[in-house]
Amino acid sequence: MVQMKPAEQAAIILRSRVSNPSFASSFFSQSPDSNYSKLKYIISSSVAEANNNSVLLLGPRGCGSTAVKLNGLLHSDNNCALKEIAKQLCLEHQLQFSKTASFDENSQFLLSMLRECGLAHKTIVFVLDEFDLFAQGKQRLLYSLLDAMQSVTSQAVVVGVSCRLDADQLLEKRVRSRFSHRKLLFLPLPREELNRLLEHILLLPEDSRLPNEYIAAFNAKIHNTLADDKFREIMDLLCYPDSSLDHLLRFLFSAFCHMDLNSGLLSLENFKSALSMMQRQPKLEALKDRSVLELYILVCMKRLEVKEVEMCNFNTIMKEYKSIHDTFQTSDYYARNVCLRAFEHLLECALISFDDHRGNGLSAEFRPVKLLISWHELHQGLKSNPSCPAILNKLMNREG
């Protein structure tokens, strides 16, 4: 049997770490003040003390945030969501699921399951991704679920996850009165904590079977890399569009795959190669081919986003477009009907989209829209577009 090189063994250790969610999570569980520990306490105390609980996990998308799991993008319709709850509970408890059951029948089934699980000292955990989408309309599902938890025989925890910090303010009074006002705010990791997480993942254990000299050299290289300003730039570019743990672990896995097994060390070039693999090129490629007018519309939308304008639609974009023209006396000024065609083309290219399903009955000019590209992607796209007017790059630099 051929013995593996130390570098091959190290690569296996590192890849197994990023492939195992519990290894990275163990870093956050070390601190009793972390959101991970607080959420674990809420759920574990609910199980141990037979309490009903609810909590919201709030923060920018991709900051991190079983059970019955629902997603507001898929199940925000009350009947659809309750049917999905019934389906998952049937699957968990090996019961026959009825596709034809009505909302009321599924509601009764949910009450029965909460009661039976409570009597059996079992807790049902409901995870509602995109929680704010469940708070639209009449909120019948949330009311039914939280009202059912008022029973002394039920035993459940509702965990809502949302990127909207005001998600709890969207709740109707009758729903809010049944929701415990626990909120955990998730933010991107500060630089120091991110470095400690990277050390947790990247440093080889001294008690492994690897040669001591190799471990010392590998870990010294990691420490030097983490302190390098160029590595910090790489991490800034990586985390700007997506600061989630999953995104970081995929990046590290890619870096491990680029590791030179002859030197046996992770170099800065390995991380650069991993970054180029992670960056979302399709949108940047799409920006290279956009017309000058389409670039103006995208920059106007980004400026409105920075200004935190509550409603962004074609009309507000046109006001911003006119403001830029009046302020800088640009020569790139087009008729409204031409702008509308460019706006519709951006919708077709999926660089912008209508905001959820609001305003379905309105014409395209009045429906709320949102950008589907980050500031960094737009900035890079403007630089790579040979037709981009200099004023747009200046405006983006000013916003940045």
mmCIF file with all atom_site columns, N, CA and C in Angstrom, residues 95-119:
data_model
loop_
_atom_site.group_PDB
_atom_site.id
_atom_site.type_symbol
_atom_site.label_atom_id
_atom_site.label_alt_id
_atom_site.label_comp_id
_atom_site.label_asym_id
_atom_site.label_entity_id
_atom_site.label_seq_id
_atom_site.pdbx_PDB_ins_code
_atom_site.Cartn_x
_atom_site.Cartn_y
_atom_site.Cartn_z
_atom_site.occupancy
_atom_site.B_iso_or_equiv
_atom_site.pdbx_formal_charge
_atom_site.auth_seq_id
_atom_site.auth_comp_id
_atom_site.auth_asym_id
_atom_site.auth_atom_id
_atom_site.pdbx_PDB_model_num
ATOM 1  N N  . LEU A 1 95  ? -47.055 8.673  8.062  1.00 0.00 ? 95  LEU A N  1
ATOM 2  C CA . LEU A 1 95  ? -48.509 8.700  7.921  1.00 0.00 ? 95  LEU A CA 1
ATOM 3  C C  . LEU A 1 95  ? -48.878 8.922  6.461  1.00 0.00 ? 95  LEU A C  1
ATOM 4  N N  . GLN A 1 96  ? -50.100 8.586  6.104  1.00 0.00 ? 96  GLN A N  1
ATOM 5  C CA . GLN A 1 96  ? -50.579 8.767  4.733  1.00 0.00 ? 96  GLN A CA 1
ATOM 6  C C  . GLN A 1 96  ? -50.939 10.231 4.502  1.00 0.00 ? 96  GLN A C  1
ATOM 7  N N  . PHE A 1 97  ? -50.352 10.831 3.478  1.00 0.00 ? 97  PHE A N  1
ATOM 8  C CA . PHE A 1 97  ? -50.621 12.240 3.160  1.00 0.00 ? 97  PHE A CA 1
ATOM 9  C C  . PHE A 1 97  ? -51.711 12.341 2.100  1.00 0.00 ? 97  PHE A C  1
ATOM 10 N N  . SER A 1 98  ? -52.675 13.221 2.340  1.00 0.00 ? 98  SER A N  1
ATOM 11 C CA . SER A 1 98  ? -53.769 13.410 1.389  1.00 0.00 ? 98  SER A CA 1
ATOM 12 C C  . SER A 1 98  ? -53.557 14.695 0.592  1.00 0.00 ? 98  SER A C  1
ATOM 13 N N  . LYS A 1 99  ? -53.388 14.567 -0.708 1.00 0.00 ? 99  LYS A N  1
ATOM 14 C CA . LYS A 1 99  ? -53.184 15.727 -1.570 1.00 0.00 ? 99  LYS A CA 1
ATOM 15 C C  . LYS A 1 99  ? -54.459 16.557 -1.721 1.00 0.00 ? 99  LYS A C  1
ATOM 16 N N  . THR A 1 100 ? -55.597 15.948 -1.481 1.00 0.00 ? 100 THR A N  1
ATOM 17 C CA . THR A 1 100 ? -56.880 16.625 -1.699 1.00 0.00 ? 100 THR A CA 1
ATOM 18 C C  . THR A 1 100 ? -57.448 17.268 -0.434 1.00 0.00 ? 100 THR A C  1
ATOM 19 N N  . ALA A 1 101 ? -56.732 17.164 0.681  1.00 0.00 ? 101 ALA A N  1
ATOM 20 C CA . ALA A 1 101 ? -57.237 17.730 1.944  1.00 0.00 ? 101 ALA A CA 1
ATOM 21 C C  . ALA A 1 101 ? -57.382 19.247 1.830  1.00 0.00 ? 101 ALA A C  1
ATOM 22 N N  . SER A 1 102 ? -58.437 19.789 2.446  1.00 0.00 ? 102 SER A N  1
ATOM 23 C CA . SER A 1 102 ? -58.689 21.227 2.407  1.00 0.00 ? 102 SER A CA 1
ATOM 24 C C  . SER A 1 102 ? -57.835 21.956 3.438  1.00 0.00 ? 102 SER A C  1
ATOM 25 N N  . PHE A 1 103 ? -57.868 23.292 3.399  1.00 0.00 ? 103 PHE A N  1
ATOM 26 C CA . PHE A 1 103 ? -57.130 24.101 4.373  1.00 0.00 ? 103 PHE A CA 1
ATOM 27 C C  . PHE A 1 103 ? -57.591 23.781 5.781  1.00 0.00 ? 103 PHE A C  1
ATOM 28 N N  . ASP A 1 104 ? -58.906 23.706 5.994  1.00 0.00 ? 104 ASP A N  1
ATOM 29 C CA . ASP A 1 104 ? -59.447 23.418 7.327  1.00 0.00 ? 104 ASP A CA 1
ATOM 30 C C  . ASP A 1 104 ? -59.043 22.029 7.808  1.00 0.00 ? 104 ASP A C  1
ATOM 31 N N  . GLU A 1 105 ? -59.052 21.058 6.895  1.00 0.00 ? 105 GLU A N  1
ATOM 32 C CA . GLU A 1 105 ? -58.648 19.696 7.276  1.00 0.00 ? 105 GLU A CA 1
ATOM 33 C C  . GLU A 1 105 ? -57.177 19.649 7.658  1.00 0.00 ? 105 GLU A C  1
ATOM 34 N N  . ASN A 1 106 ? -56.337 20.352 6.901  1.00 0.00 ? 106 ASN A N  1
ATOM 35 C CA . ASN A 1 106 ? -54.908 20.401 7.243  1.00 0.00 ? 106 ASN A CA 1
ATOM 36 C C  . ASN A 1 106 ? -54.680 21.164 8.542  1.00 0.00 ? 106 ASN A C  1
ATOM 37 N N  . SER A 1 107 ? -55.514 22.183 8.797  1.00 0.00 ? 107 SER A N  1
ATOM 38 C CA . SER A 1 107 ? -55.421 22.919 10.071 1.00 0.00 ? 107 SER A CA 1
ATOM 39 C C  . SER A 1 107 ? -55.729 22.000 11.247 1.00 0.00 ? 107 SER A C  1
ATOM 40 N N  . GLN A 1 108 ? -56.782 21.191 11.116 1.00 0.00 ? 108 GLN A N  1
ATOM 41 C CA . GLN A 1 108 ? -57.140 20.245 12.172 1.00 0.00 ? 108 GLN A CA 1
ATOM 42 C C  . GLN A 1 108 ? -56.045 19.200 12.365 1.00 0.00 ? 108 GLN A C  1
ATOM 43 N N  . PHE A 1 109 ? -55.444 18.781 11.252 1.00 0.00 ? 109 PHE A N  1
ATOM 44 C CA . PHE A 1 109 ? -54.347 17.800 11.333 1.00 0.00 ? 109 PHE A CA 1
ATOM 45 C C  . PHE A 1 109 ? -53.160 18.390 12.085 1.00 0.00 ? 109 PHE A C  1
ATOM 46 N N  . LEU A 1 110 ? -52.850 19.675 11.801 1.00 0.00 ? 110 LEU A N  1
ATOM 47 C CA . LEU A 1 110 ? -51.744 20.344 12.492 1.00 0.00 ? 110 LEU A CA 1
ATOM 48 C C  . LEU A 1 110 ? -52.019 20.428 13.985 1.00 0.00 ? 110 LEU A C  1
ATOM 49 N N  . LEU A 1 111 ? -53.243 20.796 14.372 1.00 0.00 ? 111 LEU A N  1
ATOM 50 C CA . LEU A 1 111 ? -53.603 20.859 15.793 1.00 0.00 ? 111 LEU A CA 1
ATOM 51 C C  . LEU A 1 111 ? -53.431 19.502 16.458 1.00 0.00 ? 111 LEU A C  1
ATOM 52 N N  . SER A 1 112 ? -53.872 18.469 15.771 1.00 0.00 ? 112 SER A N  1
ATOM 53 C CA . SER A 1 112 ? -53.779 17.113 16.313 1.00 0.00 ? 112 SER A CA 1
ATOM 54 C C  . SER A 1 112 ? -52.320 16.696 16.494 1.00 0.00 ? 112 SER A C  1
ATOM 55 N N  . MET A 1 113 ? -51.471 17.024 15.485 1.00 0.00 ? 113 MET A N  1
ATOM 56 C CA . MET A 1 113 ? -50.057 16.651 15.567 1.00 0.00 ? 113 MET A CA 1
ATOM 57 C C  . MET A 1 113 ? -49.355 17.409 16.689 1.00 0.00 ? 113 MET A C  1
ATOM 58 N N  . LEU A 1 114 ? -49.676 18.702 16.849 1.00 0.00 ? 114 LEU A N  1
ATOM 59 C CA . LEU A 1 114 ? -49.079 19.474 17.942 1.00 0.00 ? 114 LEU A CA 1
ATOM 60 C C  . LEU A 1 114 ? -49.479 18.892 19.294 1.00 0.00 ? 114 LEU A C  1
ATOM 61 N N  . ARG A 1 115 ? -50.751 18.495 19.408 1.00 0.00 ? 115 ARG A N  1
ATOM 62 C CA . ARG A 1 115 ? -51.233 17.916 20.659 1.00 0.00 ? 115 ARG A CA 1
ATOM 63 C C  . ARG A 1 115 ? -50.563 16.568 20.932 1.00 0.00 ? 115 ARG A C  1
ATOM 64 N N  . GLU A 1 116 ? -50.495 15.711 19.917 1.00 0.00 ? 116 GLU A N  1
ATOM 65 C CA . GLU A 1 116 ? -49.909 14.382 20.098 1.00 0.00 ? 116 GLU A CA 1
ATOM 66 C C  . GLU A 1 116 ? -48.416 14.467 20.400 1.00 0.00 ? 116 GLU A C  1
ATOM 67 N N  . CYS A 1 117 ? -47.721 15.349 19.698 1.00 0.00 ? 117 CYS A N  1
ATOM 68 C CA . CYS A 1 117 ? -46.289 15.504 19.947 1.00 0.00 ? 117 CYS A CA 1
ATOM 69 C C  . CYS A 1 117 ? -46.034 16.085 21.335 1.00 0.00 ? 117 CYS A C  1
ATOM 70 N N  . GLY A 1 118 ? -46.919 16.993 21.754 1.00 0.00 ? 118 GLY A N  1
ATOM 71 C CA . GLY A 1 118 ? -46.785 17.556 23.100 1.00 0.00 ? 118 GLY A CA 1
ATOM 72 C C  . GLY A 1 118 ? -46.971 16.506 24.162 1.00 0.00 ? 118 GLY A C  1
ATOM 73 N N  . LEU A 1 119 ? -47.963 15.634 23.985 1.00 0.00 ? 119 LEU A N  1
ATOM 74 C CA . LEU A 1 119 ? -48.203 14.554 24.945 1.00 0.00 ? 119 LEU A CA 1
ATOM 75 C C  . LEU A 1 119 ? -47.048 13.561 24.970 1.00 0.00 ? 119 LEU A C  1
#
